[in-house]
Amino acid sequence: MRDVAVMGVGMHAWGKFPETSVTELCRVAVEAALADAAIGWRDVEAVAAASSRFSGGKGWGLNGNDVVEDMGSTGIPVYNMSAGCAAGGNAFNVGHALVAGGMHDVVLVVGGEKMPKGFIQTSGVEEETDPEYLRQRCVGMPGPAFWALLCRRRMDELGTTEEQLARVAVKAHEVGRHNENARFRQEFTVEDVLGSALVSDPLRLYEICPVSDGAAAAIICSADAARRIGGDPVWIAGSAVATARFDDGLPRGLAGIVPTGMAHHSEAAMAVSKALAQAGAEPGDLDLVELQDNTVYYELAFPEEWGLCKPGEAEHLLEAGETLPTGRMPINPSGGFLCFGEATTAMGVFQVCEVTWQLRGQAGARQVPDAKLGLAQTLGLGGNGTAVVLKR
Amino acid sequence: MTQGQAPAVEGLFSEDGGTARLLGSRCGTCGTGYFPKSGLCHNPACDRSDMSDAAFGPAGTLWSYSVQNYPPPPPARYDEPYEPYALGVVDLDDGLRVVGRMDVAGPESLVAGARIEIVIGPIAHDEDGTELVSWKFRPAEEGRDA
Ligand SMILES: [Zn+2]
């Protein structure tokens, strides 16, 4: 395995852009990443792209092909990666493998998405053999309801309060308002959050991420190419993908096993521990984490499931300000999904952009002081989990 | 089921003498239960898949619960005007963690660990007025621990 550097990152702001195509969103992100790396489009040897179910890609998830046709058809290989909301992280992992394995020296990783209005329709097929179809048809349990079930369990088990849930959203906006790429940049009080409508009891509108349009891109290079290009490399210390284990206790589909241990989101925990192991790092070595906060619940549960803190400790760390950029365990200094909304397949690349800016010290008012090691994590439908550890 | 009723999806449950059961399968080698039916045991620790039909329920314990406060996107079904419904995750005594709607008015009375029984009940009506039914979870009656 060769060392791989992130040499350039770029983003189109997140929001709702009815007049702009997903290809135009990606163009802004790709051009920014190329400029950041100080290379041109013709230097790119391959593309690893996130496949979108909702926009572009000729309806087949061929979103990388759209980007290549738009930027200039140089004949390079394109890999379109599909992994639900983990597609961006998955594309990054494949891009990393292409460079680390010696196949290419300069690879573009890109994810862009325009989301339809309203809550995400999780099942794309109307077949009675599809577990996600059955779950929606016979029960009617969309994403937020699933998160609400996990959150309620935590409340019953650990005593998490509604005010503590609201505080996660308040903290997200406290840092996210400093991010010029964020869609929601206003500050909220606990009262504001608790006054927002219940979406799926106990979760409220301001405690779950809406859907957004957005795009993000990263240029990753071999060490040789990085030296040739010059500039300011951030190194990929670990990159891992995992899928959910059989003994995972999450209620996916209609039914699963009753787990003997406490195993939730095993795909996320395994990807994170594998990426940390590759980096030779312990959870406590991380200076910042960008995690997939589809809802406030995850910002409490994930750090505990990954060993960043003890079970039941997350609420205390939140209330003590330790998850702020200036705290002991900074979580989502970007503002996270709560401030950006989810442009599903772009999110894994969006996180890489933020961690890169943090490690370079370019994050302005949301900067984690002296950040040297950062984690980015996504998960998606089908039990897909990804994690990247970047270091300076 | 009575006349004018139809299952939301065929073949997933039975109701016999007022007792509702989920129709799945179980592996004879490792004992793992599946709902809906599975043609293969998915347990990677199992050496030989040996599947046969098995019915599950009706008794279990509530693992968690929630409320669907807004109308769910398709392919979920509901009647207009929309009325929020409660959802649950139940660990059945015969070894399955199952999702379903709750047969209760609101979540106020619910608590994780409560005893539950499966019932068959309406979730919506078809265009022709047919009542679509599915499995639901109801708090077990005192002294009648199903
Ligand atoms: Zn088996």
Coordinates of C-alpha atoms and ligand atoms in Angstrom, one line a residue:
Chain A
M1 CA 0.0 0.0 0.0
R2 CA 1.3 3.4 -1.0
D3 CA 0.8 6.6 1.1
V4 CA -2.1 8.7 -0.3
A5 CA -2.5 12.5 0.2
V6 CA -5.6 14.7 -0.1
M7 CA -4.2 17.6 -2.2
G8 CA -7.3 19.5 -2.9
V9 CA -10.9 19.8 -1.7
G10 CA -13.9 21.9 -2.9
M11 CA -17.6 22.2 -2.3
H12 CA -20.7 23.8 -3.7
A13 CA -22.7 25.4 -0.8
W14 CA -25.5 23.3 0.5
G15 CA -29.1 24.5 0.0
K16 CA -32.0 24.3 -2.4
F17 CA -31.1 25.2 -5.9
P18 CA -34.1 24.5 -8.2
E19 CA -32.4 26.4 -11.1
T20 CA -29.1 24.5 -11.0
S21 CA -28.5 21.0 -12.3
V22 CA -26.6 18.4 -10.3
T23 CA -23.9 18.5 -12.9
E24 CA -23.5 22.3 -12.4
L25 CA -23.2 21.7 -8.6
C26 CA -20.5 19.1 -9.2
R27 CA -18.7 21.4 -11.6
V28 CA -18.3 24.1 -8.9
A29 CA -17.0 21.5 -6.4
V30 CA -14.6 19.8 -8.9
E31 CA -13.2 23.1 -10.2
A32 CA -12.7 24.3 -6.6
A33 CA -10.9 21.0 -5.7
L34 CA -8.7 21.2 -8.8
A35 CA -7.8 24.8 -8.1
D36 CA -7.1 23.9 -4.4
A37 CA -4.7 21.2 -5.6
A38 CA -3.2 23.5 -8.2
I39 CA -3.7 20.9 -11.0
G40 CA -5.8 20.8 -14.2
W41 CA -8.6 18.5 -15.3
R42 CA -6.3 16.7 -17.7
D43 CA -4.1 15.6 -14.8
V44 CA -7.0 13.5 -13.3
E45 CA -6.4 9.8 -14.1
A46 CA -9.6 8.3 -12.8
V47 CA -12.9 9.3 -11.1
A48 CA -14.5 7.6 -8.1
A49 CA -18.0 9.0 -7.9
A50 CA -21.0 8.5 -5.6
S51 CA -24.0 7.1 -7.4
S52 CA -27.2 9.1 -6.8
R53 CA -30.7 7.6 -6.8
F54 CA -32.3 11.0 -6.9
S55 CA -30.5 13.2 -9.5
G56 CA -28.4 13.0 -12.7
G57 CA -26.5 9.9 -13.6
K58 CA -28.9 9.2 -16.5
G59 CA -31.2 7.5 -14.0
W60 CA -28.6 4.7 -13.6
G61 CA -26.4 6.3 -11.0
L62 CA -23.8 7.1 -13.6
N63 CA -23.0 10.4 -11.9
G64 CA -19.2 10.1 -12.4
N65 CA -19.8 9.8 -16.2
D66 CA -21.8 13.1 -16.0
V67 CA -18.9 14.8 -14.4
V68 CA -16.4 13.5 -17.0
E69 CA -18.6 14.5 -19.9
D70 CA -19.0 17.9 -18.4
M71 CA -15.3 18.5 -17.5
G72 CA -14.0 17.0 -20.8
S73 CA -14.1 13.4 -22.0
T74 CA -10.5 12.4 -21.6
G75 CA -11.3 8.7 -21.7
I76 CA -10.4 8.0 -18.1
P77 CA -11.9 5.2 -16.1
V78 CA -15.0 6.1 -14.0
Y79 CA -16.2 4.1 -10.9
N80 CA -19.7 4.8 -9.8
M81 CA -20.2 3.7 -6.3
S82 CA -23.6 3.0 -4.8
A83 CA -24.0 2.6 -1.0
G84 CA -27.1 4.6 0.0
C85 CA -26.1 7.6 2.1
A86 CA -22.6 6.0 2.5
A87 CA -21.9 6.4 -1.3
G88 CA -19.6 9.4 -0.9
G89 CA -17.6 7.6 1.8
N90 CA -17.6 4.5 -0.3
A91 CA -16.3 6.4 -3.4
F92 CA -13.6 7.9 -1.3
N93 CA -12.5 4.4 -0.1
V94 CA -12.4 3.1 -3.7
G95 CA -10.5 6.2 -4.8
H96 CA -8.0 5.7 -2.0
A97 CA -7.6 2.0 -3.0
L98 CA -6.9 3.0 -6.6
V99 CA -4.0 5.2 -5.5
A100 CA -2.8 3.2 -2.6
G101 CA -2.7 0.0 -4.8
G102 CA -0.6 1.7 -7.5
M103 CA -3.3 1.8 -10.2
H104 CA -3.3 5.6 -10.5
D105 CA -1.5 8.6 -9.1
V106 CA -4.2 11.3 -9.3
V107 CA -7.8 10.5 -8.6
L108 CA -10.9 12.7 -8.3
V109 CA -13.5 11.7 -5.7
V110 CA -16.8 13.4 -6.2
G111 CA -20.4 13.3 -4.8
G112 CA -23.3 15.6 -5.8
E113 CA -27.0 15.3 -5.2
K114 CA -30.2 17.2 -5.7
M115 CA -32.9 15.8 -3.4
P116 CA -36.6 15.7 -4.0
K117 CA -38.9 17.6 -1.7
G118 CA -40.0 16.1 1.6
F119 CA -38.8 13.1 3.6
I120 CA -36.8 10.4 1.9
Q121 CA -38.7 7.5 0.4
T122 CA -36.5 4.7 1.5
S123 CA -37.7 1.9 -0.8
G124 CA -37.1 2.3 -4.5
V125 CA -38.8 -0.9 -5.6
E126 CA -42.3 -2.2 -5.4
E127 CA -41.6 -5.9 -4.9
E128 CA -42.9 -8.1 -2.1
T129 CA -39.5 -9.8 -1.8
D130 CA -37.8 -6.5 -0.9
P131 CA -37.6 -6.2 2.9
E132 CA -37.6 -2.4 2.8
Y133 CA -40.7 -2.4 0.6
L134 CA -42.4 -4.8 3.1
R135 CA -41.4 -2.6 6.1
Q136 CA -43.0 0.5 4.5
R137 CA -46.0 -1.3 3.1
C138 CA -47.0 -3.3 6.1
V139 CA -45.8 -1.0 8.9
G140 CA -44.9 2.5 7.5
M141 CA -41.6 3.3 9.3
P142 CA -39.6 5.9 7.4
G143 CA -36.0 7.0 8.4
P144 CA -37.0 9.5 11.1
A145 CA -39.3 6.9 12.8
F146 CA -36.4 4.4 12.9
W147 CA -34.1 7.0 14.5
A148 CA -36.9 7.9 16.9
L149 CA -37.1 4.2 18.1
L150 CA -33.4 4.2 18.8
C151 CA -33.6 7.5 20.5
R152 CA -36.5 6.4 22.7
R153 CA -34.6 3.3 23.7
R154 CA -31.7 5.4 24.8
M155 CA -34.0 7.7 26.8
D156 CA -35.6 4.7 28.6
E157 CA -32.2 3.0 29.2
L158 CA -29.9 5.9 30.1
G159 CA -32.4 8.7 31.1
T160 CA -31.5 11.1 28.2
T161 CA -33.9 14.0 28.4
E162 CA -35.7 16.0 25.6
E163 CA -33.7 19.0 26.7
Q164 CA -30.4 17.2 26.2
L165 CA -31.6 16.1 22.7
A166 CA -32.4 19.7 21.9
R167 CA -29.0 20.8 23.2
V168 CA -27.3 18.7 20.4
A169 CA -29.1 20.8 17.8
V170 CA -28.3 24.0 19.6
K171 CA -24.6 23.2 19.6
A172 CA -24.7 22.2 15.9
H173 CA -26.0 25.6 15.0
E174 CA -23.7 27.4 17.4
V175 CA -20.7 26.1 15.2
G176 CA -22.5 25.7 11.9
R177 CA -23.4 29.4 11.7
H178 CA -19.7 30.1 11.1
N179 CA -19.7 27.9 8.0
E180 CA -20.3 29.8 4.8
N181 CA -21.2 26.5 3.0
A182 CA -24.0 25.6 5.5
R183 CA -27.6 25.9 4.5
F184 CA -28.9 26.9 8.0
R185 CA -26.8 29.5 9.6
Q186 CA -29.1 30.9 12.3
E187 CA -28.7 30.2 16.0
F188 CA -31.4 28.3 17.9
T189 CA -32.2 28.1 21.6
V190 CA -33.3 25.0 23.5
E191 CA -36.8 26.5 23.5
D192 CA -36.7 27.0 19.7
V193 CA -35.9 23.4 19.2
L194 CA -38.4 22.1 21.7
G195 CA -41.0 24.3 20.1
S196 CA -40.5 22.8 16.7
A197 CA -43.0 20.2 15.5
L198 CA -42.7 16.5 16.4
V199 CA -41.7 14.5 13.4
S200 CA -41.5 11.2 15.1
D201 CA -41.9 11.3 18.8
P202 CA -39.5 12.1 20.6
L203 CA -37.6 13.7 17.6
R204 CA -38.6 17.2 16.5
L205 CA -38.1 19.0 13.2
Y206 CA -34.9 20.8 14.3
E207 CA -33.5 17.6 15.6
I208 CA -33.4 15.8 12.3
C209 CA -31.6 16.8 9.1
P210 CA -33.7 17.9 6.1
V211 CA -32.8 17.0 2.6
S212 CA -30.6 19.5 0.6
D213 CA -28.8 20.0 -2.7
G214 CA -25.0 20.1 -2.6
A215 CA -21.8 18.7 -4.1
A216 CA -18.2 18.1 -2.8
A217 CA -15.0 16.9 -4.4
A218 CA -11.5 15.8 -3.4
I219 CA -8.3 15.3 -5.3
I220 CA -6.2 12.5 -3.9
C221 CA -2.7 11.7 -5.0
S222 CA 0.2 9.3 -4.4
A223 CA 3.1 10.6 -2.4
D224 CA 5.2 11.0 -5.6
A225 CA 2.5 13.0 -7.3
A226 CA 2.0 15.1 -4.1
R227 CA 5.7 16.0 -4.1
R228 CA 5.6 16.8 -7.8
I229 CA 2.5 19.1 -7.4
G230 CA 3.8 20.6 -4.2
G231 CA 1.4 22.4 -1.8
D232 CA -0.1 21.3 1.5
P233 CA -0.9 17.6 1.7
V234 CA -3.1 16.0 4.3
W235 CA -2.5 12.3 4.6
I236 CA -5.0 9.5 4.5
A237 CA -4.0 7.5 7.6
G238 CA -6.9 5.0 7.3
S239 CA -9.8 4.3 5.0
A240 CA -12.2 1.5 5.6
V241 CA -15.6 0.2 4.5
A242 CA -17.7 -2.4 6.3
T243 CA -21.2 -3.9 6.2
A244 CA -23.5 -4.8 9.0
R245 CA -22.9 -8.0 10.9
F246 CA -25.5 -10.8 11.4
D247 CA -25.4 -10.3 15.2
D248 CA -26.3 -6.6 14.9
G249 CA -29.4 -5.8 16.9
L250 CA -30.8 -2.9 14.8
P251 CA -34.3 -3.5 13.6
R252 CA -33.6 -3.5 9.9
G253 CA -36.2 -5.0 7.5
L254 CA -39.2 -6.6 9.2
A255 CA -37.3 -8.7 11.7
G256 CA -33.9 -9.7 12.9
I257 CA -32.3 -11.6 15.7
V258 CA -32.6 -10.6 19.3
P259 CA -29.0 -9.7 20.0
T260 CA -27.2 -11.0 23.1
G261 CA -24.9 -8.0 23.4
M262 CA -25.2 -4.3 22.7
A263 CA -24.6 -4.2 19.0
H264 CA -26.0 -1.3 16.9
H265 CA -24.8 0.0 13.6
S266 CA -22.0 -2.6 13.5
E267 CA -21.1 -1.3 10.0
A268 CA -20.2 2.1 11.4
A269 CA -18.3 0.8 14.4
M270 CA -16.4 -1.7 12.3
A271 CA -15.4 0.8 9.7
V272 CA -14.3 3.3 12.3
S273 CA -12.2 0.7 14.3
K274 CA -10.6 -0.6 11.0
A275 CA -9.7 2.9 9.9
L276 CA -8.3 3.8 13.3
A277 CA -6.3 0.5 13.3
Q278 CA -4.8 1.4 9.9
A279 CA -3.9 4.8 11.3
G280 CA -2.3 3.1 14.4
A281 CA -4.5 5.4 16.5
E282 CA -6.8 5.0 19.5
P283 CA -10.2 6.7 19.6
G284 CA -8.9 9.1 22.2
D285 CA -6.2 10.3 19.8
L286 CA -8.7 11.9 17.5
D287 CA -8.7 15.7 17.6
L288 CA -12.1 16.0 15.8
V289 CA -14.9 13.8 14.4
E290 CA -17.3 14.5 11.5
L291 CA -20.0 11.9 12.0
Q292 CA -23.3 11.3 10.2
D293 CA -25.8 13.2 12.4
N294 CA -29.0 12.5 10.5
T295 CA -30.5 13.1 13.9
V296 CA -29.3 14.4 17.3
Y297 CA -29.4 10.8 18.6
Y298 CA -26.3 9.8 16.6
E299 CA -24.1 12.6 18.1
L300 CA -24.8 11.0 21.5
A301 CA -24.7 7.3 20.6
F302 CA -21.8 7.1 18.1
P303 CA -19.0 8.4 20.3
E304 CA -19.9 5.9 22.9
E305 CA -20.3 3.0 20.4
W306 CA -16.8 3.8 19.0
G307 CA -15.1 4.2 22.3
L308 CA -14.5 7.9 22.2
C309 CA -16.2 8.1 25.6
K310 CA -17.9 5.8 28.1
P311 CA -21.5 4.6 27.6
G312 CA -23.9 7.2 29.1
E313 CA -21.2 9.9 29.2
A314 CA -22.1 11.7 25.9
E315 CA -24.8 13.9 27.4
H316 CA -22.4 15.1 30.1
L317 CA -19.7 15.9 27.6
L318 CA -22.3 17.8 25.5
E319 CA -23.5 19.9 28.4
A320 CA -19.9 20.6 29.5
G321 CA -19.1 22.0 26.0
E322 CA -16.6 19.3 25.3
T323 CA -18.1 18.5 21.9
L324 CA -17.5 22.1 20.7
P325 CA -14.4 22.8 18.5
T326 CA -12.7 24.1 21.7
G327 CA -13.7 21.1 23.8
R328 CA -12.0 17.7 24.6
M329 CA -14.0 15.8 22.0
P330 CA -15.0 18.0 19.1
I331 CA -17.9 16.6 17.1
N332 CA -19.0 18.0 13.8
P333 CA -17.3 21.4 13.8
S334 CA -18.7 21.9 10.3
G335 CA -22.2 22.1 11.8
G336 CA -22.9 18.6 10.5
F337 CA -26.0 17.3 8.7
L338 CA -28.2 19.3 11.0
C339 CA -26.8 22.6 9.6
F340 CA -26.3 21.4 6.0
G341 CA -29.1 19.0 5.4
E342 CA -28.4 15.8 3.6
A343 CA -27.4 15.7 0.0
T344 CA -27.2 12.0 0.6
T345 CA -24.4 10.7 -1.6
A346 CA -22.3 13.9 -1.3
M347 CA -22.0 13.7 2.5
G348 CA -18.9 11.4 2.7
V349 CA -16.9 13.8 0.5
F350 CA -18.3 16.8 2.3
Q351 CA -16.9 15.4 5.5
V352 CA -13.4 14.9 3.9
C353 CA -13.5 18.6 2.8
E354 CA -14.2 19.7 6.4
V355 CA -11.6 17.5 8.1
T356 CA -9.0 18.6 5.5
W357 CA -9.8 22.3 6.2
Q358 CA -9.6 21.6 9.9
L359 CA -6.2 19.9 9.7
R360 CA -4.8 22.7 7.5
G361 CA -6.1 25.3 10.0
Q362 CA -8.4 26.9 7.5
A363 CA -11.7 26.5 9.3
G364 CA -11.9 30.1 10.6
A365 CA -14.3 30.6 13.5
R366 CA -15.1 26.9 13.8
Q367 CA -11.5 25.8 13.9
V368 CA -10.4 23.0 16.3
P369 CA -7.2 24.3 17.8
D370 CA -4.1 22.5 16.6
A371 CA -6.0 19.7 14.9
K372 CA -3.7 16.8 13.8
L373 CA -6.0 13.8 13.4
G374 CA -9.6 13.7 12.2
L375 CA -12.2 11.1 11.5
A376 CA -15.0 11.2 8.9
Q377 CA -17.8 8.6 9.0
T378 CA -20.9 7.8 7.0
L379 CA -23.5 5.0 6.9
G380 CA -26.2 4.1 4.4
L381 CA -29.2 1.9 3.7
G382 CA -28.3 -1.8 3.2
G383 CA -25.9 -1.7 6.2
N384 CA -23.1 0.2 4.5
G385 CA -20.5 1.9 6.7
T386 CA -17.4 4.0 5.8
A387 CA -14.7 5.7 7.8
V388 CA -11.7 7.9 6.9
V389 CA -8.9 9.0 9.2
L390 CA -6.9 12.0 8.0
K391 CA -3.7 13.2 9.6
R392 CA -1.4 16.1 9.4
Chain B
M1 CA -59.9 -11.8 8.9
T2 CA -63.5 -11.0 8.1
Q3 CA -65.2 -10.2 4.8
G4 CA -64.2 -6.8 3.4
Q5 CA -60.7 -7.3 4.8
A6 CA -57.4 -8.0 3.0
P7 CA -53.8 -8.3 4.2
A8 CA -51.6 -5.4 3.3
V9 CA -49.3 -8.1 1.8
E10 CA -50.3 -11.7 1.4
G11 CA -48.7 -14.6 3.3
L12 CA -47.1 -12.8 6.2
F13 CA -49.4 -13.7 9.1
S14 CA -52.3 -15.9 10.3
E15 CA -55.1 -15.5 12.7
D16 CA -56.5 -18.6 14.2
G17 CA -59.1 -18.5 17.0
G18 CA -58.1 -15.0 17.8
T19 CA -54.4 -15.8 18.1
A20 CA -52.2 -13.9 15.6
R21 CA -48.9 -15.4 14.4
L22 CA -46.2 -14.2 12.0
L23 CA -45.3 -16.7 9.3
G24 CA -41.6 -17.2 8.9
S25 CA -39.1 -19.9 9.0
R26 CA -36.5 -21.3 11.3
C27 CA -33.1 -23.0 10.7
G28 CA -33.0 -26.5 12.2
T29 CA -29.2 -26.4 12.5
C30 CA -28.6 -23.1 14.4
G31 CA -32.2 -22.3 15.5
T32 CA -32.2 -18.8 14.0
G33 CA -35.7 -17.5 13.2
Y34 CA -36.6 -15.5 10.1
F35 CA -39.6 -13.3 9.2
P36 CA -40.6 -13.2 6.4
K37 CA -39.7 -16.7 5.3
S38 CA -36.2 -17.2 4.1
G39 CA -34.9 -19.8 1.7
L40 CA -31.5 -19.8 3.3
C41 CA -30.0 -19.4 6.8
H42 CA -28.1 -16.1 6.8
N43 CA -26.2 -16.9 10.0
P44 CA -22.5 -16.9 8.9
A45 CA -21.7 -19.1 12.0
C46 CA -24.2 -21.8 10.8
D47 CA -22.6 -24.7 9.0
R48 CA -25.6 -26.0 7.1
S49 CA -28.8 -24.2 6.2
D50 CA -31.8 -26.3 7.2
M51 CA -34.9 -24.1 6.8
S52 CA -38.5 -25.1 7.5
D53 CA -41.7 -23.0 8.0
A54 CA -42.2 -21.7 11.5
A55 CA -44.8 -19.4 13.1
F56 CA -43.8 -16.7 15.6
G57 CA -45.6 -14.9 18.4
P58 CA -47.9 -13.8 19.7
A59 CA -46.1 -12.9 23.0
G60 CA -43.1 -10.6 23.4
T61 CA -41.6 -7.6 25.2
L62 CA -41.5 -4.0 23.9
W63 CA -37.9 -2.9 23.1
S64 CA -38.8 0.6 22.0
Y65 CA -41.6 2.7 20.5
S66 CA -42.3 5.9 18.6
V67 CA -45.0 7.8 16.8
Q68 CA -45.2 8.5 13.1
N69 CA -46.3 12.1 13.5
Y70 CA -46.5 13.0 9.8
P71 CA -47.8 11.1 6.8
P72 CA -45.2 8.6 5.6
P73 CA -44.0 8.6 2.0
P74 CA -45.0 5.7 -0.3
P75 CA -45.2 2.8 -0.4
A76 CA -46.7 3.1 3.1
R77 CA -50.5 3.2 3.3
Y78 CA -52.8 5.4 5.5
D79 CA -56.3 6.8 5.4
E80 CA -57.1 10.5 4.9
P81 CA -57.3 12.6 7.0
Y82 CA -54.0 11.4 8.3
E83 CA -53.9 10.3 12.0
P84 CA -50.5 9.7 13.6
Y85 CA -49.9 6.1 14.7
A86 CA -47.6 4.6 17.2
L87 CA -44.7 2.2 16.2
G88 CA -42.9 -0.4 18.1
V89 CA -40.0 -2.8 18.1
V90 CA -40.8 -6.0 20.0
D91 CA -38.6 -8.9 21.0
L92 CA -40.8 -12.0 20.6
D93 CA -40.4 -14.7 23.2
D94 CA -39.6 -17.2 20.5
G95 CA -36.6 -15.2 19.4
L96 CA -37.2 -12.5 16.8
R97 CA -37.0 -8.7 17.0
V98 CA -39.9 -7.4 14.9
V99 CA -41.1 -4.0 13.8
G100 CA -44.8 -3.1 13.7
R101 CA -47.5 -0.6 14.3
M102 CA -48.8 -0.4 17.9
D103 CA -52.5 -0.9 18.6
V104 CA -52.7 1.9 21.1
A105 CA -54.1 5.5 21.0
G106 CA -50.9 7.2 21.9
P107 CA -47.5 6.4 23.2
E108 CA -48.1 7.9 26.7
S109 CA -48.9 4.5 28.2
L110 CA -45.9 2.8 26.6
V111 CA -42.6 1.9 28.3
A112 CA -39.7 -0.3 27.1
G113 CA -40.0 -3.7 28.8
A114 CA -43.8 -3.8 28.6
R115 CA -45.4 -7.2 27.8
I116 CA -46.9 -7.2 24.3
E117 CA -49.1 -9.5 22.2
I118 CA -49.5 -9.5 18.4
V119 CA -52.9 -8.8 16.9
I120 CA -54.2 -8.4 13.4
G121 CA -55.7 -5.0 12.7
P122 CA -56.4 -2.3 10.1
I123 CA -53.7 0.0 8.8
A124 CA -55.6 1.7 5.9
H125 CA -58.5 1.2 3.4
D126 CA -58.1 0.4 -0.3
E127 CA -59.8 2.5 -3.0
D128 CA -62.8 0.1 -3.0
G129 CA -63.3 0.3 0.7
T130 CA -61.5 -2.9 1.6
E131 CA -59.9 -2.8 5.0
L132 CA -56.1 -3.5 4.7
V133 CA -54.8 -5.3 7.8
S134 CA -51.4 -6.1 9.1
W135 CA -49.8 -7.3 12.3
K136 CA -49.8 -4.9 15.2
F137 CA -48.6 -4.9 18.8
R138 CA -51.0 -4.5 21.8
P139 CA -50.0 -4.2 25.4
A140 CA -50.9 -7.6 26.9
E141 CA -53.9 -7.7 29.2
E142 CA -53.3 -8.1 33.0
G143 CA -53.4 -11.8 33.9
R144 CA -53.7 -12.9 30.3
D145 CA -50.0 -12.9 29.4
A146 CA -50.4 -14.2 25.8
Ligands
ZN1 ZN -28.7 -21.8 10.5

